[in-house]
Structure formats: structure tokens, C-alpha cells
CSV table of N, CA, C and O in Angstrom, one decimal:
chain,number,residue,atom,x,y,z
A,1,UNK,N,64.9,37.5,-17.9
A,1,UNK,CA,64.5,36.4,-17.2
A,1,UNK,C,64.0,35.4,-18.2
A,1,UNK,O,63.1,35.6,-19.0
A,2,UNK,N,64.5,34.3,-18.1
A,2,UNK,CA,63.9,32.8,-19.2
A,2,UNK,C,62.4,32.8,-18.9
A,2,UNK,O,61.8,33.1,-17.8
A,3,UNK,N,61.9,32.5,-20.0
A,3,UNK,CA,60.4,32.6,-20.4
A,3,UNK,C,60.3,31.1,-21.1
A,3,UNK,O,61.1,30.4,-21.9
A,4,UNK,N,58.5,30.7,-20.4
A,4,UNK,CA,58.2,29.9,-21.3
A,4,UNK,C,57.4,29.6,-22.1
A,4,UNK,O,56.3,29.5,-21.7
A,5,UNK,N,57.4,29.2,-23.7
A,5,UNK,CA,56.6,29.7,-24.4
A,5,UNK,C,55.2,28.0,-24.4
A,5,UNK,O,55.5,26.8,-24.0
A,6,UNK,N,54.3,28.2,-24.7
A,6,UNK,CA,53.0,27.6,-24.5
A,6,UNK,C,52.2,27.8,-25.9
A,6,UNK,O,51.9,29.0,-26.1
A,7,UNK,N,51.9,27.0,-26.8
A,7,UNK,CA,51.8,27.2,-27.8
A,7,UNK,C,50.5,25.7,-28.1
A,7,UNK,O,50.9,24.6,-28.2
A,8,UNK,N,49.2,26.1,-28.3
A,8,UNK,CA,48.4,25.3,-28.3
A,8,UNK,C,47.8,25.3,-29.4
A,8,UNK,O,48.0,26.3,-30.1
A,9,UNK,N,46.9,24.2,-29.9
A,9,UNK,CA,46.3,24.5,-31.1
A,9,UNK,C,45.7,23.1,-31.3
A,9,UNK,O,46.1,22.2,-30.5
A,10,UNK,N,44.4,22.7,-32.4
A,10,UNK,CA,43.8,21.9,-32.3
A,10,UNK,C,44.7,20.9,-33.7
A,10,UNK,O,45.4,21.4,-34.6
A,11,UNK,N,44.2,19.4,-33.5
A,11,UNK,CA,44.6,18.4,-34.6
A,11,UNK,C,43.7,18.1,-35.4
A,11,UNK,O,43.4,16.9,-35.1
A,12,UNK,N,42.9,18.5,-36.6
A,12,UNK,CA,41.7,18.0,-36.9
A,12,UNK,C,41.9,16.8,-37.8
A,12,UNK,O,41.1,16.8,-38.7
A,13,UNK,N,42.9,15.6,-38.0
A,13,UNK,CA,42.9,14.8,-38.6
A,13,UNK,C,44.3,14.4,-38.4
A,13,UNK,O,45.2,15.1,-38.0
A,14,UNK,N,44.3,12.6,-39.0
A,14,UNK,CA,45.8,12.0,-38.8
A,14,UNK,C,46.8,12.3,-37.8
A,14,UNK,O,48.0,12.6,-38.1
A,15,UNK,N,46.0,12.3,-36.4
A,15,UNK,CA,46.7,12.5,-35.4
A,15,UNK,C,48.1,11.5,-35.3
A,15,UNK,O,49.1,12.2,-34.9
A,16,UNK,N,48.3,10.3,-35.6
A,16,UNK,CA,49.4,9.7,-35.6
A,16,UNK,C,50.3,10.5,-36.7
A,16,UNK,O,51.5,10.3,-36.3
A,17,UNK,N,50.3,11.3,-38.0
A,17,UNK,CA,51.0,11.7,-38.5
A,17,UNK,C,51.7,12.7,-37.7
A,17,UNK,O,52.9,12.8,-37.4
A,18,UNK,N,50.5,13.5,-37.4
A,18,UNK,CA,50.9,14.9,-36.5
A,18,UNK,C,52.0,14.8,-35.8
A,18,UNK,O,53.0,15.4,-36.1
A,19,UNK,N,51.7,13.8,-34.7
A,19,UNK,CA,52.2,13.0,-33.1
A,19,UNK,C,53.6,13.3,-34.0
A,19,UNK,O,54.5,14.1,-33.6
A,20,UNK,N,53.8,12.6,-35.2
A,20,UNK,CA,55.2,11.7,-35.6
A,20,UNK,C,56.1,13.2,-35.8
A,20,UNK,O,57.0,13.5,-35.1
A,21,UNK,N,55.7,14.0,-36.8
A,21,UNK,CA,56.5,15.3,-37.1
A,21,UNK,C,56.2,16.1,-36.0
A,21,UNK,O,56.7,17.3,-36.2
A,22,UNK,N,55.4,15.8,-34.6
A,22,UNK,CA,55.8,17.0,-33.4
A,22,UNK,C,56.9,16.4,-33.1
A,22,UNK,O,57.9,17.1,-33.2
A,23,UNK,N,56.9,14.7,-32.6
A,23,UNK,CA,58.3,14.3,-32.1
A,23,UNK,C,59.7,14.5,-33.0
A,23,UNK,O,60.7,14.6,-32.3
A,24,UNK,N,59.8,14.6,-34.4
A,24,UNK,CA,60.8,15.4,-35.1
A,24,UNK,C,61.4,16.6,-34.8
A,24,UNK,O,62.6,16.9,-34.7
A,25,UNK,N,60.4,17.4,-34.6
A,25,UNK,CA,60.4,18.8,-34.6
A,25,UNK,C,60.6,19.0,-33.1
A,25,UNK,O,61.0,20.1,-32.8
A,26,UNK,N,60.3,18.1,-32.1
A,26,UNK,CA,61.1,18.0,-30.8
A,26,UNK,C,63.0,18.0,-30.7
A,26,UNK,O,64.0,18.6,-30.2
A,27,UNK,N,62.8,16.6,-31.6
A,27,UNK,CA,64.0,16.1,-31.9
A,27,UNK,C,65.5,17.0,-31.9
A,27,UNK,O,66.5,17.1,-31.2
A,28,UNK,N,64.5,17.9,-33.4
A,28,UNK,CA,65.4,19.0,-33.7
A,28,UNK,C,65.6,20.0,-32.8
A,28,UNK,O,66.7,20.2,-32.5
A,29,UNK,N,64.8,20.7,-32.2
A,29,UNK,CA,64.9,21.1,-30.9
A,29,UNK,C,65.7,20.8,-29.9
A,29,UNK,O,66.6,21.6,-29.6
A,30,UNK,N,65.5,19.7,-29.2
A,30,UNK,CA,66.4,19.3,-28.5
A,30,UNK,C,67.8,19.4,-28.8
A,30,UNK,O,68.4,19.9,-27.8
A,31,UNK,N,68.6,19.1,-30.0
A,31,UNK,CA,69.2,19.2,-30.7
A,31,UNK,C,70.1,20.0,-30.4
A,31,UNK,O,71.3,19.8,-29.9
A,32,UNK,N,69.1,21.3,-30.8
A,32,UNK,CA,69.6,22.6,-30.5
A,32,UNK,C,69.9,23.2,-29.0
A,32,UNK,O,70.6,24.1,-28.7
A,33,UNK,N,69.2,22.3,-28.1
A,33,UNK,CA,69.7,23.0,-26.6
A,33,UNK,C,68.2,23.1,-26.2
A,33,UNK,O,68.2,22.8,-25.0
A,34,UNK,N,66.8,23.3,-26.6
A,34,UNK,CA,65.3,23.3,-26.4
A,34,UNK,C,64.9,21.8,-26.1
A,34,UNK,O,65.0,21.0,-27.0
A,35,UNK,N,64.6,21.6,-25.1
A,35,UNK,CA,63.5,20.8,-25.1
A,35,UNK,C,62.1,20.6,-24.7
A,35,UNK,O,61.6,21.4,-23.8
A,36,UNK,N,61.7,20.2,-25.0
A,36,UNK,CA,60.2,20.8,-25.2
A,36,UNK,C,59.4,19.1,-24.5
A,36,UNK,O,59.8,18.0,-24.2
A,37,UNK,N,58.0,19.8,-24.6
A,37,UNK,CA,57.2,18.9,-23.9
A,37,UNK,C,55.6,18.4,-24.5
A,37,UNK,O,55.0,19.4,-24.1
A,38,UNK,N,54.9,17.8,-25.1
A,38,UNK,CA,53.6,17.6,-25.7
A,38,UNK,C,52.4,17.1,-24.7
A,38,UNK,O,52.4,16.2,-24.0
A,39,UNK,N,51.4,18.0,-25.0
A,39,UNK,CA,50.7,17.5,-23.9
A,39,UNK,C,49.1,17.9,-24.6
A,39,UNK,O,48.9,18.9,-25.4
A,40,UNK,N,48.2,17.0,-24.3
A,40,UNK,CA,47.0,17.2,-24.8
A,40,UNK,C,45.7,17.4,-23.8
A,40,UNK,O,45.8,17.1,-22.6
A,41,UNK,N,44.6,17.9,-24.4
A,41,UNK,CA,44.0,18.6,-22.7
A,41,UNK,C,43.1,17.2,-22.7
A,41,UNK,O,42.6,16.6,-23.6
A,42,UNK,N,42.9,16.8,-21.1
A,42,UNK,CA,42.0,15.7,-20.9
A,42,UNK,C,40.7,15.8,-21.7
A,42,UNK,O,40.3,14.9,-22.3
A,43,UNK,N,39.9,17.0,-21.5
A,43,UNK,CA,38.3,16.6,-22.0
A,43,UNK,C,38.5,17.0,-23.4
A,43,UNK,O,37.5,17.4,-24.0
A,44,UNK,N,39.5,16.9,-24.0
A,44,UNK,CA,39.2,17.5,-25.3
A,44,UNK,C,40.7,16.4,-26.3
A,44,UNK,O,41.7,17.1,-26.3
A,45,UNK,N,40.9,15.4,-26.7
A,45,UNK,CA,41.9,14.8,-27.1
A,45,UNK,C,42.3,15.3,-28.6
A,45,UNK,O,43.3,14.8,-29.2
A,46,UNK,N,41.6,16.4,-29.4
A,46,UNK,CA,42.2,16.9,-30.5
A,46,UNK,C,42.8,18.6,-30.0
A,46,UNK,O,43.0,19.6,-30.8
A,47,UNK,N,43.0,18.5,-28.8
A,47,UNK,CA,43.9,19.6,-28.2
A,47,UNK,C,44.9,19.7,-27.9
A,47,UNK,O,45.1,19.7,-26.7
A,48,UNK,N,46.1,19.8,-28.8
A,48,UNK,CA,47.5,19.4,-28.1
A,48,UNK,C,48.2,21.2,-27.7
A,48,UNK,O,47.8,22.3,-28.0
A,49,UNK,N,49.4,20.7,-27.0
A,49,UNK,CA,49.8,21.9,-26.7
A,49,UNK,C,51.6,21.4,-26.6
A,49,UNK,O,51.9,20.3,-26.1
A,50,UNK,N,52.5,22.3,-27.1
A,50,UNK,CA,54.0,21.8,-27.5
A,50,UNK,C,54.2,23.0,-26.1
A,50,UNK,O,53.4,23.9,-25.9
A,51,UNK,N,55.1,22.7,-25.2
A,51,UNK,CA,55.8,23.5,-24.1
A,51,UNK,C,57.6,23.5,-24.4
A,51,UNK,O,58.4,22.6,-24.4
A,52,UNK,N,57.9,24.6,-24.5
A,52,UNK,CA,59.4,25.1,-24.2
A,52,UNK,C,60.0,26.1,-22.9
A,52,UNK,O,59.9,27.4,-22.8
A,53,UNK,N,60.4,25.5,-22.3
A,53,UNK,CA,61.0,26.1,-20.9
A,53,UNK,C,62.1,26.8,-21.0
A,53,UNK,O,62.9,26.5,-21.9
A,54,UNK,N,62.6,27.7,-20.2
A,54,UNK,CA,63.7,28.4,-20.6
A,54,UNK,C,64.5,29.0,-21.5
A,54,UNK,O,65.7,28.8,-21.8
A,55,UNK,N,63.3,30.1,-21.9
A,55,UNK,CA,63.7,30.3,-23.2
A,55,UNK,C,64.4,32.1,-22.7
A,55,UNK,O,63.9,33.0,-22.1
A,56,UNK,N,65.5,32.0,-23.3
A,56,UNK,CA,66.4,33.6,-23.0
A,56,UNK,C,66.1,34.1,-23.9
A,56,UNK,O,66.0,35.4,-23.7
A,57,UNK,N,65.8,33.9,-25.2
A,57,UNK,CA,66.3,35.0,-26.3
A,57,UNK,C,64.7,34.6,-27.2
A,57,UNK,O,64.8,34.1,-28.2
A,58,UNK,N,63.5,34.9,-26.8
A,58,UNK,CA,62.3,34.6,-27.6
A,58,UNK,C,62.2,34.9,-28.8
A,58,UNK,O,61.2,34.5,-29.3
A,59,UNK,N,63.3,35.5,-29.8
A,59,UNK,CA,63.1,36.0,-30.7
A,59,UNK,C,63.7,35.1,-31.8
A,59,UNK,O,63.4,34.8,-32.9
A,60,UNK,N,64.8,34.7,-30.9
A,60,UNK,CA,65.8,33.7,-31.7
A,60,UNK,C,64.6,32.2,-31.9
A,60,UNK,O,64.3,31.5,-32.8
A,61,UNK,N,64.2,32.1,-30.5
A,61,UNK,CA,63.5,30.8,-30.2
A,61,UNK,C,62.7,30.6,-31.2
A,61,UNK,O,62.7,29.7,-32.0
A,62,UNK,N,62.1,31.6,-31.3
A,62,UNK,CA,60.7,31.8,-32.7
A,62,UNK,C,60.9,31.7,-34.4
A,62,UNK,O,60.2,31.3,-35.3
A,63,UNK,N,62.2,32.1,-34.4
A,63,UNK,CA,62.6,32.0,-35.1
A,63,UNK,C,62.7,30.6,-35.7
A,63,UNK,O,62.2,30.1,-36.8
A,64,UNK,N,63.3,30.2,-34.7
A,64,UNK,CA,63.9,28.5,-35.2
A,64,UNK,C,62.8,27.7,-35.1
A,64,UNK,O,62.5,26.9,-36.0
A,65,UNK,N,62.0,27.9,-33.9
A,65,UNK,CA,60.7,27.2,-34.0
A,65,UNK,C,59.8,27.4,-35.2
A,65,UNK,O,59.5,26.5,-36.0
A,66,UNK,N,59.5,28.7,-35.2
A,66,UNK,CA,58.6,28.5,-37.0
A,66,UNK,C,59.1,28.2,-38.0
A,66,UNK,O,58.2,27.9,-38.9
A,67,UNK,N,60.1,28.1,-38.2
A,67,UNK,CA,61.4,27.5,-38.8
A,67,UNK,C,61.3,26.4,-39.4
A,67,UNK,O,61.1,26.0,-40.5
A,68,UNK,N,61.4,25.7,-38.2
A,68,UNK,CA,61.5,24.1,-38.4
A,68,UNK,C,59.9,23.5,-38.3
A,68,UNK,O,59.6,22.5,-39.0
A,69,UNK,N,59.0,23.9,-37.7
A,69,UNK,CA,56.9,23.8,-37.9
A,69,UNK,C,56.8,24.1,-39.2
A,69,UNK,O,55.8,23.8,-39.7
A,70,UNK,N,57.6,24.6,-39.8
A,70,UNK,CA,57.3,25.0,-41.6
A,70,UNK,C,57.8,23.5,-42.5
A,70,UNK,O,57.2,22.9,-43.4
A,71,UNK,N,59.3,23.1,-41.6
A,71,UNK,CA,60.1,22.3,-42.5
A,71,UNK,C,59.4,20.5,-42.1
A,71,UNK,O,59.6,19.5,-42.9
A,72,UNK,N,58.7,20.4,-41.0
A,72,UNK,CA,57.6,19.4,-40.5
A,72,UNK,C,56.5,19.6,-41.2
A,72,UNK,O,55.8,18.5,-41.2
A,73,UNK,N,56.1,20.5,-41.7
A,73,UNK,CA,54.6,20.6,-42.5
A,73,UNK,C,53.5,20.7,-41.3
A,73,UNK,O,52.4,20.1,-41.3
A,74,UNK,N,54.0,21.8,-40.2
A,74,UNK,CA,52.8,22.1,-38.7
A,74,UNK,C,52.4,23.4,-39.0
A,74,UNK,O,52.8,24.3,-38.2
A,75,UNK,N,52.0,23.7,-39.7
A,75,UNK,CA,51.9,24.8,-40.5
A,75,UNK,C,50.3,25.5,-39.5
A,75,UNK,O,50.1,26.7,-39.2
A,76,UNK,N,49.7,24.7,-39.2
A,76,UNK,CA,48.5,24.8,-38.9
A,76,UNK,C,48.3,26.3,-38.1
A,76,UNK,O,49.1,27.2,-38.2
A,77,UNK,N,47.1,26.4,-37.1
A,77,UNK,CA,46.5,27.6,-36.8
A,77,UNK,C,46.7,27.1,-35.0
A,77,UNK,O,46.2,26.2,-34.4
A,78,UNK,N,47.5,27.9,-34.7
A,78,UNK,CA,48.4,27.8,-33.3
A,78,UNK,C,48.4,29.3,-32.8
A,78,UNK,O,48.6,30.4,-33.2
A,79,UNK,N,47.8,28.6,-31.5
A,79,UNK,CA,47.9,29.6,-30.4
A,79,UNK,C,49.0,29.9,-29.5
A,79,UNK,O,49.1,29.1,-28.6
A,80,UNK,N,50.1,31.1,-29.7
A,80,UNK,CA,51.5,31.1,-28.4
A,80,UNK,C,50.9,32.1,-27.8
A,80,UNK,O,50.1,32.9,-28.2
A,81,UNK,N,51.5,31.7,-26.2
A,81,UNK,CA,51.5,32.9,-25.1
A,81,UNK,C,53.0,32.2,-24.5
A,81,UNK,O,53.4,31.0,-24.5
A,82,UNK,N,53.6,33.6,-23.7
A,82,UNK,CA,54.6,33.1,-23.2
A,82,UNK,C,54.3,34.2,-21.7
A,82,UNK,O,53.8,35.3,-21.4
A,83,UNK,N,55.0,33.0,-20.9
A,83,UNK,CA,54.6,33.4,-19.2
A,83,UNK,C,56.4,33.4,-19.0
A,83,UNK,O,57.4,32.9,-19.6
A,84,UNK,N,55.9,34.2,-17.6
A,84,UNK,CA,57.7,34.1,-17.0
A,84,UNK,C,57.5,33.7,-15.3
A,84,UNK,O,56.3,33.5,-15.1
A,85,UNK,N,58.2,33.6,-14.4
A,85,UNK,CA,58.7,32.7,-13.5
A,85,UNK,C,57.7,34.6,-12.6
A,85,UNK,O,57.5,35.6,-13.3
A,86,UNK,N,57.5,34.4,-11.6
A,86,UNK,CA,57.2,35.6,-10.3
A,86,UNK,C,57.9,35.8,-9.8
A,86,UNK,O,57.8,36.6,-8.9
């Protein structure tokens, strides 16, 4: 069953940089058949969180995802959990 992965983590500086190489690293994604979603939490604005829906093969996905957060320079300290559908 497709799984979605949820992957949060905080921005402590040059959020406009950040913003610029998530939307890359979307890009590429997309690209590939992933599209993904960015979202930051209301009471806290150096909280972002990248969302990927439908993901069949988590291993492959991770793959490519750390992958390409390496080749963006998102290197940072990220929290994944991945949920599935009831």
C-alpha cells in the first residue's frame, strides 16, 4: 500500500536560501514522478516540513531523496515518519 513520507525539521538561518534549494529539490522530484509539498507550522515559522504522497517503493524513494538533500546542500537534522492510508 503507497505510503506517505513526512519529514520535518527546523531552519535556523537564510530561510530564503533554504526555501530556494527545497524548491529545486522539489523540482527534481517532480521530475522523477514525486511530487511533494512544503509546509511550515503556524506558531512556529522556522518549522518546515517537505510531504511526499504515494510513495510504493520507500526504499527506492529514500534513496533518491537523500540523494538529491545531499546534492541541494539540506543536509541538516530532519525528522521522517511515514503513515499509510486505514
Amino acid at each position: 500500500m503507497p505510503c506517505t513520507l513526512y519529514c520535518y525539521f527546523k531552519v535556523e538561518s537564510e530561510a530564503e536560501d533554504t526555501l530556494a534549494r527545497l524548491k529545486a529539490l522539489q523540482g527534481e522530484l517532480a521530475a522523477a514522478g514525486w511530487t511533494g509539498q512544503l509546509s511550515r507550522r503556524c506558531d512556529d515559522e522556522r518549522t518546515w516540513m517537505e510531504t511526499y504522497s504515494g510513495i510504493a517503493d520507500r526504499n527506492a524513494f529514500l534513496a533518491i531523496w537523500r540523494g538529491a538533500r545531499e546534492r541541494h546542500g539540506l543536509g541538516m537534522a530532519a525528522h521522517v515518519e511515514w503513515f499509510q492510508p486505514l
